[in-house]
mmCIF file of C-alpha atoms and ligand atoms in Angstrom:
data_model
loop_
_atom_site.group_PDB
_atom_site.id
_atom_site.type_symbol
_atom_site.label_atom_id
_atom_site.label_comp_id
_atom_site.label_asym_id
_atom_site.label_seq_id
_atom_site.Cartn_x
_atom_site.Cartn_y
_atom_site.Cartn_z
ATOM 1 C CA MET A 76 -36.717 28.660 -14.716
ATOM 2 C CA ASN A 77 -38.229 29.019 -11.325
ATOM 3 C CA HIS A 78 -36.292 27.883 -8.137
ATOM 4 C CA GLN A 79 -38.048 24.599 -8.073
ATOM 5 C CA ASP A 80 -37.413 23.676 -11.630
ATOM 6 C CA GLN A 81 -33.658 24.815 -11.191
ATOM 7 C CA ILE A 82 -33.329 22.673 -8.036
ATOM 8 C CA ASP A 83 -35.092 19.627 -9.809
ATOM 9 C CA LYS A 84 -32.723 20.031 -12.725
ATOM 10 C CA ALA A 85 -29.669 20.423 -10.473
ATOM 11 C CA ILE A 86 -30.546 17.134 -8.478
ATOM 12 C CA ALA A 87 -31.228 15.282 -11.859
ATOM 13 C CA SER A 88 -27.786 16.475 -13.232
ATOM 14 C CA TYR A 89 -25.758 14.021 -10.858
ATOM 15 C CA ALA A 90 -27.433 10.931 -12.376
ATOM 16 C CA GLN A 91 -26.451 12.314 -15.795
ATOM 17 C CA GLY A 92 -22.865 12.464 -14.644
ATOM 18 C CA LYS A 93 -22.565 16.269 -14.203
ATOM 19 C CA LEU A 94 -21.311 18.260 -11.379
ATOM 20 C CA VAL A 95 -23.637 21.135 -9.800
ATOM 21 C CA ALA A 96 -22.299 24.653 -9.278
ATOM 22 C CA LEU A 97 -23.557 25.389 -5.929
ATOM 23 C CA PRO A 98 -24.179 29.019 -4.921
ATOM 24 C CA THR A 99 -22.873 29.985 -1.439
ATOM 25 C CA GLU A 100 -22.526 33.304 0.364
ATOM 26 C CA THR A 101 -18.832 32.954 -0.068
ATOM 27 C CA VAL A 102 -17.940 31.736 -3.563
ATOM 28 C CA TYR A 103 -19.650 29.237 -5.825
ATOM 29 C CA GLY A 104 -18.459 25.727 -5.268
ATOM 30 C CA LEU A 105 -18.304 22.815 -7.660
ATOM 31 C CA SER A 106 -20.212 19.984 -6.015
ATOM 32 C CA ALA A 107 -20.963 16.190 -5.831
ATOM 33 C CA PRO A 108 -22.576 13.941 -3.406
ATOM 34 C CA ILE A 109 -19.989 12.611 -1.002
ATOM 35 C CA ASP A 110 -20.882 8.899 -1.905
ATOM 36 C CA GLU A 111 -20.394 9.342 -5.522
ATOM 37 C CA PRO A 112 -16.564 8.607 -6.251
ATOM 38 C CA LEU A 113 -16.941 8.931 -10.066
ATOM 39 C CA LEU A 114 -18.352 12.540 -9.575
ATOM 40 C CA ILE A 115 -15.781 13.436 -6.695
ATOM 41 C CA GLU A 116 -13.033 12.270 -9.053
ATOM 42 C CA LYS A 117 -14.534 14.605 -11.776
ATOM 43 C CA ILE A 118 -14.106 17.487 -9.397
ATOM 44 C CA PHE A 119 -10.464 17.031 -9.281
ATOM 45 C CA GLN A 120 -10.321 16.336 -13.048
ATOM 46 C CA LEU A 121 -12.208 19.406 -14.243
ATOM 47 C CA LYS A 122 -10.356 21.806 -11.851
ATOM 48 C CA SER A 123 -7.080 20.172 -12.514
ATOM 49 C CA ARG A 124 -6.962 20.184 -8.884
ATOM 50 C CA PRO A 125 -4.106 17.846 -7.189
ATOM 51 C CA HIS A 126 -5.423 15.026 -4.902
ATOM 52 C CA TYR A 127 -3.595 16.168 -1.831
ATOM 53 C CA ASP A 128 -5.884 19.269 -1.502
ATOM 54 C CA PRO A 129 -8.999 18.134 0.530
ATOM 55 C CA LEU A 130 -12.411 19.296 -0.054
ATOM 56 C CA ILE A 131 -15.060 20.936 2.138
ATOM 57 C CA VAL A 132 -18.355 19.137 2.745
ATOM 58 C CA HIS A 133 -21.488 21.120 2.650
ATOM 59 C CA VAL A 134 -24.821 20.027 4.476
ATOM 60 C CA ALA A 135 -28.277 21.656 4.886
ATOM 61 C CA ASP A 136 -28.494 21.233 8.569
ATOM 62 C CA LYS A 137 -26.798 19.561 11.708
ATOM 63 C CA GLN A 138 -28.723 16.124 11.402
ATOM 64 C CA GLN A 139 -26.995 15.632 8.114
ATOM 65 C CA LEU A 140 -23.666 16.538 9.441
ATOM 66 C CA LEU A 141 -23.567 14.533 12.610
ATOM 67 C CA PRO A 142 -22.950 10.988 11.205
ATOM 68 C CA LEU A 143 -19.838 12.479 9.287
ATOM 69 C CA VAL A 144 -17.815 13.673 12.117
ATOM 70 C CA LYS A 145 -16.587 12.352 15.500
ATOM 71 C CA ASP A 146 -16.264 14.325 18.818
ATOM 72 C CA TRP A 147 -18.981 16.819 18.292
ATOM 73 C CA SER A 148 -18.857 18.720 21.530
ATOM 74 C CA PRO A 149 -21.051 21.552 23.114
ATOM 75 C CA LEU A 150 -18.269 23.886 21.932
ATOM 76 C CA CYS A 151 -19.164 22.804 18.416
ATOM 77 C CA ASP A 152 -22.929 23.228 19.150
ATOM 78 C CA LYS A 153 -22.146 26.900 20.271
ATOM 79 C CA LEU A 154 -20.203 27.569 17.268
ATOM 80 C CA ALA A 155 -22.519 26.068 14.774
ATOM 81 C CA ASP A 156 -25.569 27.840 16.517
ATOM 82 C CA HIS A 157 -23.864 31.221 16.437
ATOM 83 C CA PHE A 158 -22.304 31.081 12.806
ATOM 84 C CA TRP A 159 -24.398 28.723 10.698
ATOM 85 C CA PRO A 160 -25.708 28.973 8.088
ATOM 86 C CA GLY A 161 -22.650 31.147 7.307
ATOM 87 C CA PRO A 162 -19.055 31.392 6.229
ATOM 88 C CA LEU A 163 -17.418 29.192 8.707
ATOM 89 C CA THR A 164 -15.842 25.822 8.019
ATOM 90 C CA LEU A 165 -15.182 23.358 11.047
ATOM 91 C CA VAL A 166 -12.445 20.755 10.823
ATOM 92 C CA LEU A 167 -13.298 17.830 12.990
ATOM 93 C CA GLU A 168 -12.218 14.017 13.027
ATOM 94 C CA LYS A 169 -14.152 12.227 10.295
ATOM 95 C CA THR A 170 -16.099 8.846 10.264
ATOM 96 C CA ASP A 171 -15.853 6.353 7.536
ATOM 97 C CA LEU A 172 -18.869 7.936 5.679
ATOM 98 C CA VAL A 173 -16.228 10.417 4.394
ATOM 99 C CA SER A 174 -13.849 9.065 1.900
ATOM 100 C CA ASP A 175 -10.101 9.494 1.730
ATOM 101 C CA MET A 176 -10.387 11.057 -1.558
ATOM 102 C CA ILE A 177 -12.684 13.879 -0.100
ATOM 103 C CA THR A 178 -10.036 14.543 2.759
ATOM 104 C CA ALA A 179 -6.784 13.820 0.896
ATOM 105 C CA GLY A 180 -6.087 10.911 3.245
ATOM 106 C CA LEU A 181 -6.411 13.188 6.226
ATOM 107 C CA THR A 182 -8.391 11.756 9.308
ATOM 108 C CA SER A 183 -10.335 15.017 9.630
ATOM 109 C CA VAL A 184 -12.794 16.750 7.644
ATOM 110 C CA GLY A 185 -13.988 20.175 6.848
ATOM 111 C CA VAL A 186 -17.860 20.601 7.017
ATOM 112 C CA ARG A 187 -19.957 23.675 6.817
ATOM 113 C CA ILE A 188 -23.775 24.920 6.299
ATOM 114 C CA PRO A 189 -23.756 27.621 3.811
ATOM 115 C CA GLN A 190 -25.727 30.601 3.791
ATOM 116 C CA SER A 191 -27.642 31.032 0.342
ATOM 117 C CA GLN A 192 -31.379 30.614 -0.073
ATOM 118 C CA LEU A 193 -31.106 28.583 -3.279
ATOM 119 C CA GLY A 194 -28.092 26.749 -2.146
ATOM 120 C CA LEU A 195 -29.564 25.555 1.068
ATOM 121 C CA GLU A 196 -32.955 24.894 -0.539
ATOM 122 C CA PHE A 197 -31.056 22.526 -3.060
ATOM 123 C CA LEU A 198 -29.205 20.846 -0.321
ATOM 124 C CA LYS A 199 -32.205 20.333 1.826
ATOM 125 C CA LYS A 200 -34.146 18.747 -1.147
ATOM 126 C CA LEU A 201 -31.084 16.642 -2.342
ATOM 127 C CA ASN A 202 -30.924 15.375 1.187
ATOM 128 C CA ARG A 203 -27.257 14.295 0.795
ATOM 129 C CA PRO A 204 -23.850 15.951 1.949
ATOM 130 C CA VAL A 205 -22.061 17.149 -1.018
ATOM 131 C CA ALA A 206 -18.355 17.792 -1.423
ATOM 132 C CA ALA A 207 -17.527 21.191 -3.042
ATOM 133 C CA PRO A 208 -14.300 23.176 -3.533
ATOM 134 C CA SER A 209 -14.404 26.585 -5.175
ATOM 135 C CA ALA A 210 -15.746 26.251 -8.807
ATOM 136 C CA ASN A 211 -12.479 27.846 -10.337
ATOM 137 C CA MET A 212 -9.385 26.266 -12.040
ATOM 138 C CA PHE A 213 -6.791 25.428 -9.572
ATOM 139 C CA LYS A 214 -4.883 28.485 -8.307
ATOM 140 C CA LYS A 215 -7.126 30.954 -10.317
ATOM 141 C CA ILE A 216 -9.658 33.482 -9.059
ATOM 142 C CA SER A 217 -12.831 31.970 -7.283
ATOM 143 C CA PRO A 218 -16.320 32.684 -8.765
ATOM 144 C CA THR A 219 -18.630 35.157 -6.908
ATOM 145 C CA LYS A 220 -21.621 35.006 -9.734
ATOM 146 C CA ALA A 221 -23.078 32.152 -11.922
ATOM 147 C CA GLN A 222 -21.367 33.578 -15.053
ATOM 148 C CA ASP A 223 -17.940 33.097 -13.597
ATOM 149 C CA VAL A 224 -18.397 29.530 -13.616
ATOM 150 C CA ILE A 225 -20.212 29.393 -16.933
ATOM 151 C CA ASP A 226 -17.265 31.118 -18.550
ATOM 152 C CA VAL A 227 -14.960 28.365 -17.200
ATOM 153 C CA PHE A 228 -16.693 24.994 -17.484
ATOM 154 C CA ASP A 229 -18.773 23.460 -20.130
ATOM 155 C CA GLU A 230 -22.438 22.975 -19.786
ATOM 156 C CA LYS A 231 -22.044 19.315 -20.579
ATOM 157 C CA ASP A 232 -20.048 18.796 -17.301
ATOM 158 C CA VAL A 233 -21.506 21.381 -15.027
ATOM 159 C CA PHE A 234 -24.941 22.491 -14.142
ATOM 160 C CA VAL A 235 -25.011 26.085 -12.823
ATOM 161 C CA LEU A 236 -27.510 26.851 -10.041
ATOM 162 C CA ASP A 237 -27.859 30.584 -10.316
ATOM 163 C CA GLY A 238 -28.221 32.059 -6.839
ATOM 164 C CA GLY A 239 -27.026 35.607 -7.908
ATOM 165 C CA ASP A 240 -24.087 37.272 -6.446
ATOM 166 C CA CYS A 241 -22.138 35.991 -3.515
ATOM 167 C CA SER A 242 -22.698 38.251 -0.410
ATOM 168 C CA VAL A 243 -19.428 37.559 1.332
ATOM 169 C CA GLY A 244 -17.132 37.159 -1.653
ATOM 170 C CA ILE A 245 -14.117 35.489 -0.081
ATOM 171 C CA GLU A 246 -13.984 31.829 1.073
ATOM 172 C CA SER A 247 -15.136 30.891 4.557
ATOM 173 C CA THR A 248 -12.923 31.125 7.637
ATOM 174 C CA ILE A 249 -11.379 27.357 8.375
ATOM 175 C CA LEU A 250 -11.388 26.476 12.161
ATOM 176 C CA GLN A 251 -9.979 23.376 13.444
ATOM 177 C CA VAL A 252 -11.425 21.975 16.430
ATOM 178 C CA SER A 253 -9.026 19.326 17.974
ATOM 179 C CA PRO A 254 -10.311 16.467 19.983
ATOM 180 C CA ASN A 255 -9.003 18.419 23.212
ATOM 181 C CA GLN A 256 -11.074 21.454 22.021
ATOM 182 C CA HIS A 257 -8.039 23.449 20.901
ATOM 183 C CA LEU A 258 -9.325 26.123 18.249
ATOM 184 C CA THR A 259 -7.072 26.736 15.269
ATOM 185 C CA ILE A 260 -7.728 29.283 12.491
ATOM 186 C CA LEU A 261 -6.317 27.242 9.251
ATOM 187 C CA ARG A 262 -7.552 29.931 6.795
ATOM 188 C CA PRO A 263 -8.730 33.459 7.755
ATOM 189 C CA GLY A 264 -12.063 34.647 6.225
ATOM 190 C CA ILE A 265 -14.592 37.314 7.124
ATOM 191 C CA ILE A 266 -15.373 35.757 10.538
ATOM 192 C CA SER A 267 -12.555 36.744 12.451
ATOM 193 C CA LYS A 268 -10.510 35.549 15.336
ATOM 194 C CA ALA A 269 -12.323 38.021 17.675
ATOM 195 C CA ASP A 270 -15.722 37.129 16.283
ATOM 196 C CA ILE A 271 -14.995 33.645 17.415
ATOM 197 C CA GLU A 272 -13.695 34.470 20.649
ATOM 198 C CA ASN A 273 -16.722 36.593 21.345
ATOM 199 C CA ALA A 274 -19.152 33.978 20.525
ATOM 200 C CA LEU A 275 -17.498 31.716 23.011
ATOM 201 C CA SER A 276 -16.721 34.273 25.632
ATOM 202 C CA LYS A 277 -17.852 32.183 28.599
ATOM 203 C CA GLU A 278 -16.050 29.227 27.311
ATOM 204 C CA GLN A 279 -12.599 30.419 28.182
ATOM 205 C CA VAL A 280 -10.947 28.969 24.906
ATOM 206 C CA THR A 281 -8.358 30.330 23.030
ATOM 207 C CA VAL A 282 -7.998 30.777 19.451
ATOM 208 C CA GLU A 283 -4.754 30.474 17.490
ATOM 209 C CA PHE A 284 -3.597 30.914 14.039
ATOM 210 C CA SER A 285 -1.975 28.002 12.164
ATOM 211 C CA GLN A 286 1.897 28.015 12.406
ATOM 212 C CA ASP A 287 2.423 25.031 10.365
ATOM 213 C CA LYS A 288 0.110 25.363 7.478
ATOM 214 C CA LYS A 289 1.848 22.663 5.431
ATOM 215 C CA ILE A 290 0.493 19.894 7.635
ATOM 216 C CA SER A 291 -2.849 21.066 8.686
ATOM 217 C CA ALA A 292 -4.070 22.698 5.568
ATOM 218 C CA PRO A 293 -2.637 21.050 2.660
ATOM 219 C CA GLY A 294 -4.484 23.067 0.307
ATOM 220 C CA GLN A 295 -3.190 26.363 1.356
ATOM 221 C CA MET A 296 -0.765 26.933 -1.503
ATOM 222 C CA GLU A 297 1.654 29.969 -1.571
ATOM 223 C CA GLU A 298 0.451 31.038 -4.986
ATOM 224 C CA HIS A 299 -3.339 31.175 -5.247
ATOM 225 C CA TYR A 300 -6.121 33.149 -6.429
ATOM 226 C CA ARG A 301 -4.073 34.420 -9.322
ATOM 227 C CA PRO A 302 -5.485 36.986 -11.998
ATOM 228 C CA THR A 303 -4.146 36.562 -15.470
ATOM 229 C CA LYS A 304 -1.876 39.544 -15.096
ATOM 230 C CA PRO A 305 0.691 40.404 -12.534
ATOM 231 C CA LEU A 306 -0.826 42.021 -9.391
ATOM 232 C CA TYR A 307 1.113 44.758 -7.355
ATOM 233 C CA THR A 308 -0.242 45.331 -3.888
ATOM 234 C CA ILE A 309 1.044 48.496 -2.283
ATOM 235 C CA PHE A 310 0.272 49.870 1.318
ATOM 236 C CA SER A 311 0.822 53.665 1.532
ATOM 237 C CA VAL A 312 -0.354 56.735 3.096
ATOM 238 C CA ASP A 313 -2.264 57.867 0.063
ATOM 239 C CA LYS A 314 -2.530 56.792 -3.693
ATOM 240 C CA SER A 315 -0.301 59.267 -5.118
ATOM 241 C CA SER A 316 2.459 58.097 -2.839
ATOM 242 C CA ALA A 317 1.617 54.526 -3.829
ATOM 243 C CA GLN A 318 2.040 55.459 -7.462
ATOM 244 C CA LYS A 319 5.258 57.203 -7.105
ATOM 245 C CA SER A 320 6.696 54.261 -4.852
ATOM 246 C CA LEU A 321 5.874 51.724 -7.363
ATOM 247 C CA GLN A 322 6.946 53.839 -10.347
ATOM 248 C CA SER A 323 10.594 54.221 -8.702
ATOM 249 C CA LEU A 324 10.619 50.334 -7.768
ATOM 250 C CA TYR A 325 9.341 49.172 -11.331
ATOM 251 C CA PRO A 326 10.175 52.029 -13.740
ATOM 252 C CA GLU A 327 9.725 49.648 -16.689
ATOM 253 C CA LEU A 328 5.913 49.179 -15.853
ATOM 254 C CA SER A 329 4.200 51.406 -18.603
ATOM 255 C CA SER A 330 0.624 50.721 -18.044
ATOM 256 C CA LEU A 331 -1.147 49.878 -15.021
ATOM 257 C CA HIS A 332 -4.896 49.180 -14.200
ATOM 258 C CA TRP A 333 -5.278 50.654 -10.514
ATOM 259 C CA ILE A 334 -7.867 49.118 -8.082
ATOM 260 C CA GLU A 335 -8.929 50.473 -4.895
ATOM 261 C CA LEU A 336 -11.158 48.649 -2.431
ATOM 262 C CA PRO A 337 -13.923 50.110 -0.338
ATOM 263 C CA GLU A 338 -13.029 51.284 3.219
ATOM 264 C CA ASP A 339 -15.260 48.704 4.688
ATOM 265 C CA PRO A 340 -13.616 45.203 4.893
ATOM 266 C CA ARG A 341 -16.814 43.363 4.243
ATOM 267 C CA LEU A 342 -17.549 45.473 1.151
ATOM 268 C CA ALA A 343 -13.977 45.202 -0.093
ATOM 269 C CA ALA A 344 -14.317 41.081 0.317
ATOM 270 C CA ARG A 345 -17.523 41.366 -1.679
ATOM 271 C CA GLN A 346 -15.927 43.179 -4.552
ATOM 272 C CA LEU A 347 -12.389 41.796 -4.563
ATOM 273 C CA TYR A 348 -12.607 38.923 -6.964
ATOM 274 C CA GLY A 349 -14.892 40.843 -9.322
ATOM 275 C CA LEU A 350 -12.410 43.689 -9.349
ATOM 276 C CA LEU A 351 -9.468 41.415 -9.960
ATOM 277 C CA ARG A 352 -11.319 39.700 -12.909
ATOM 278 C CA SER A 353 -12.394 42.776 -14.669
ATOM 279 C CA ALA A 354 -8.877 44.262 -14.126
ATOM 280 C CA SER A 355 -7.492 41.063 -15.803
ATOM 281 C CA GLN A 356 -9.416 41.962 -18.935
ATOM 282 C CA SER A 357 -8.317 45.680 -19.247
ATOM 283 C CA PRO A 358 -5.586 46.230 -21.832
ATOM 284 C CA ALA A 359 -3.150 47.349 -19.134
ATOM 285 C CA GLU A 360 -0.013 45.462 -18.898
ATOM 286 C CA ALA A 361 -0.258 44.783 -15.049
ATOM 287 C CA ILE A 362 -2.844 45.386 -12.140
ATOM 288 C CA ALA A 363 -1.785 47.607 -9.143
ATOM 289 C CA LEU A 364 -4.080 47.582 -5.952
ATOM 290 C CA TYR A 365 -3.526 50.634 -3.527
ATOM 291 C CA MET A 366 -4.316 49.924 0.204
ATOM 292 C CA PRO A 367 -4.176 52.562 2.829
ATOM 293 C CA SER A 368 -1.330 51.630 5.100
ATOM 294 C CA LYS A 369 -3.520 52.169 8.329
ATOM 295 C CA HIS A 370 -5.164 48.952 7.582
ATOM 296 C CA PHE A 371 -1.965 46.866 7.281
ATOM 297 C CA TYR A 372 -2.208 45.306 10.814
ATOM 298 C CA GLU A 373 -6.099 45.213 11.066
ATOM 299 C CA GLU A 374 -7.626 42.054 11.999
ATOM 300 C CA SER A 375 -10.780 42.702 10.062
ATOM 301 C CA TRP A 376 -8.794 42.727 6.861
ATOM 302 C CA LEU A 377 -6.756 39.534 7.631
ATOM 303 C CA GLY A 378 -9.050 37.343 5.269
ATOM 304 C CA ILE A 379 -8.593 39.941 2.379
ATOM 305 C CA PHE A 380 -4.994 40.337 2.722
ATOM 306 C CA ASP A 381 -4.406 36.803 2.922
ATOM 307 C CA ARG A 382 -6.051 36.304 -0.643
ATOM 308 C CA LEU A 383 -3.915 39.364 -1.865
ATOM 309 C CA LYS A 384 -0.771 38.154 -0.719
ATOM 310 C CA ARG A 385 -1.205 34.913 -2.699
ATOM 311 C CA ALA A 386 -2.675 36.627 -5.660
ATOM 312 C CA SER A 387 0.125 39.330 -5.909
ATOM 313 C CA GLN A 388 3.791 38.912 -7.212
ATOM 314 C CA PHE A 389 4.598 42.183 -5.164
ATOM 315 C CA TYR A 390 3.025 42.925 -1.824
ATOM 316 C CA GLN A 391 4.593 45.382 0.309
ATOM 317 C CA LEU A 392 4.012 48.398 3.042
ATOM 318 C CA VAL A 393 6.016 51.246 1.569
ATOM 319 C CA ASP A 394 5.387 53.841 4.355
HETATM 320 O O1 LIG B 495 -16.013 29.043 1.334
HETATM 321 C C1 LIG B 495 -15.528 28.246 1.073
HETATM 322 O O2 LIG B 495 -15.172 27.495 1.863
HETATM 323 C C2 LIG B 495 -15.757 27.737 -0.457
HETATM 324 C C3 LIG B 495 -17.273 27.438 -0.523
HETATM 325 C C4 LIG B 495 -17.360 26.698 -1.947
HETATM 326 O O3 LIG B 495 -17.722 26.723 0.500
HETATM 327 N N1 LIG B 495 -14.886 26.594 -0.537
HETATM 328 C C5 LIG B 495 -13.666 26.454 -0.636
HETATM 329 O O4 LIG B 495 -13.270 25.386 -1.010
HETATM 330 O O5 LIG B 495 -12.984 27.333 -0.504
HETATM 331 P P1 LIG B 495 -11.563 25.091 -1.352
HETATM 332 O O6 LIG B 495 -11.526 23.718 -2.083
HETATM 333 O O7 LIG B 495 -11.424 26.152 -2.375
HETATM 334 O O8 LIG B 495 -10.562 25.301 -0.303
HETATM 335 C C6 LIG B 495 -10.852 24.277 0.571
HETATM 336 C C7 LIG B 495 -9.495 24.241 1.547
HETATM 337 C C8 LIG B 495 -8.633 23.386 1.249
HETATM 338 O O9 LIG B 495 -7.606 23.685 0.303
HETATM 339 C C9 LIG B 495 -7.765 22.994 2.392
HETATM 340 O O10 LIG B 495 -6.917 24.191 2.578
HETATM 341 C C10 LIG B 495 -9.015 23.394 3.570
HETATM 342 O O11 LIG B 495 -10.136 23.689 2.752
HETATM 343 N N2 LIG B 495 -9.513 21.992 4.165
HETATM 344 C C11 LIG B 495 -10.235 21.280 3.817
HETATM 345 N N3 LIG B 495 -10.249 19.984 4.538
HETATM 346 C C12 LIG B 495 -9.499 20.146 5.336
HETATM 347 C C13 LIG B 495 -8.968 19.279 6.436
HETATM 348 N N4 LIG B 495 -9.504 18.230 6.635
HETATM 349 N N5 LIG B 495 -7.956 19.858 7.211
HETATM 350 C C14 LIG B 495 -7.328 20.858 6.935
HETATM 351 N N6 LIG B 495 -7.615 21.710 6.029
HETATM 352 C C15 LIG B 495 -8.689 21.318 5.134
HETATM 353 MG MG1 LIG B 496 -10.414 27.447 -3.809
#
C-alpha cells in the first residue's frame, strides 16, 4: 500500500470503530480523535490503562493546537518554533475542547507536534487533533516499530500505519509551562534541560525538574516499561567488574542475557526498547544491562536512566 492509500485507510478506520497506531519519532501511539469519546474510551480499554493516567494530544500544526490551550505565550512560541515537530510535549491549561477523560480530570493538557513524515501527513489530512498514549499494554515496553504494535493488538481493533522504525526511541520530554511561565520537566527525554535552556537563552527562564511527580504527572508510575523477565541494571567501571559484582550479589542467578548500549545516548535511546524486547525472548532466566559508571550523573543520559530505573528490579552503581 502506498502512503496515500495507507493514510486514507487509517482515516476510514476511525469510522469503523478502530483505533489507529500512529508512527512518531519517539514511539508508536494508539490514537483516536479527541472528540470521539467512544474511541477514547477504547484506548483505555485496549491498553488496560487506568483512567487517572492522562493522554497526550497530537496535532499537525499550531493552528490546530491553539484552540485547545489557554495562555499560549511568546515563550511557548519560542519552544514550539525551536523543537517542533519533535520529541517535546508541552503541558498547558486546557480549554473545554479537551475532555476530562483525556486529561484524567486535570485542568491542563499535554500537546505536541510529532516528527514522522507519515504520521504528520496523516494528521494533516485527518485535520483533527488526536489523543494518543504509547501503543503498548499498560506498564509494558513501548513500541518502536509497526510489528511491535501488531504483536500486541488485534487488527480488528487497531489499524497500524507503518512509518518504519522510530528514530528517537524513548518517549518525549514533558515540559509543564505554568501560567506564570515557570518551566518544569515532568518526564525527561532526549531533549534535555540544557537543550531547553539554550533554546531560551535570552529569556532568562529557569527550568526545574518536578519534585512532586504524583500530582503533576499522574501517569509517572514507579514500575513501568517492564520487560517480561527481571532486569538488573548495573553501573560499573567495566563489564567484567559488573559481572563479578552481580554474581556476588545474586549467586542464584544462573543464566543472564547481557545487554550493552551504544556509547552515544541518542543511539542508546533508539535501541533501548528493541534490545529489551529481544532480551525478553532469549532463553536466559534474567536480563543484565551493563552501563559504564562514568555516565551515571550525565544529564544527556537522564531520559534513558529514567526508563531503566522503572524497568529494572535492581538498579545500582557498584563502583
Ligand atoms: O513520545 C510520547 O510522548 C509518546 C508518543 C506516542 O507521542 N506518548 C506517550 O504517551 O508517551 P503516554 O501516554 O505513554 O505517556 C503520557 C504521559 C502520562 O502518563 C503523564 O505522565 C503525562 O504524559 N501527561 C499527560 N498529560 C499530562 C498533564 N496534563 N499533566 C501532567 N502530565 C501529563
Ligand atoms: Mg506510555
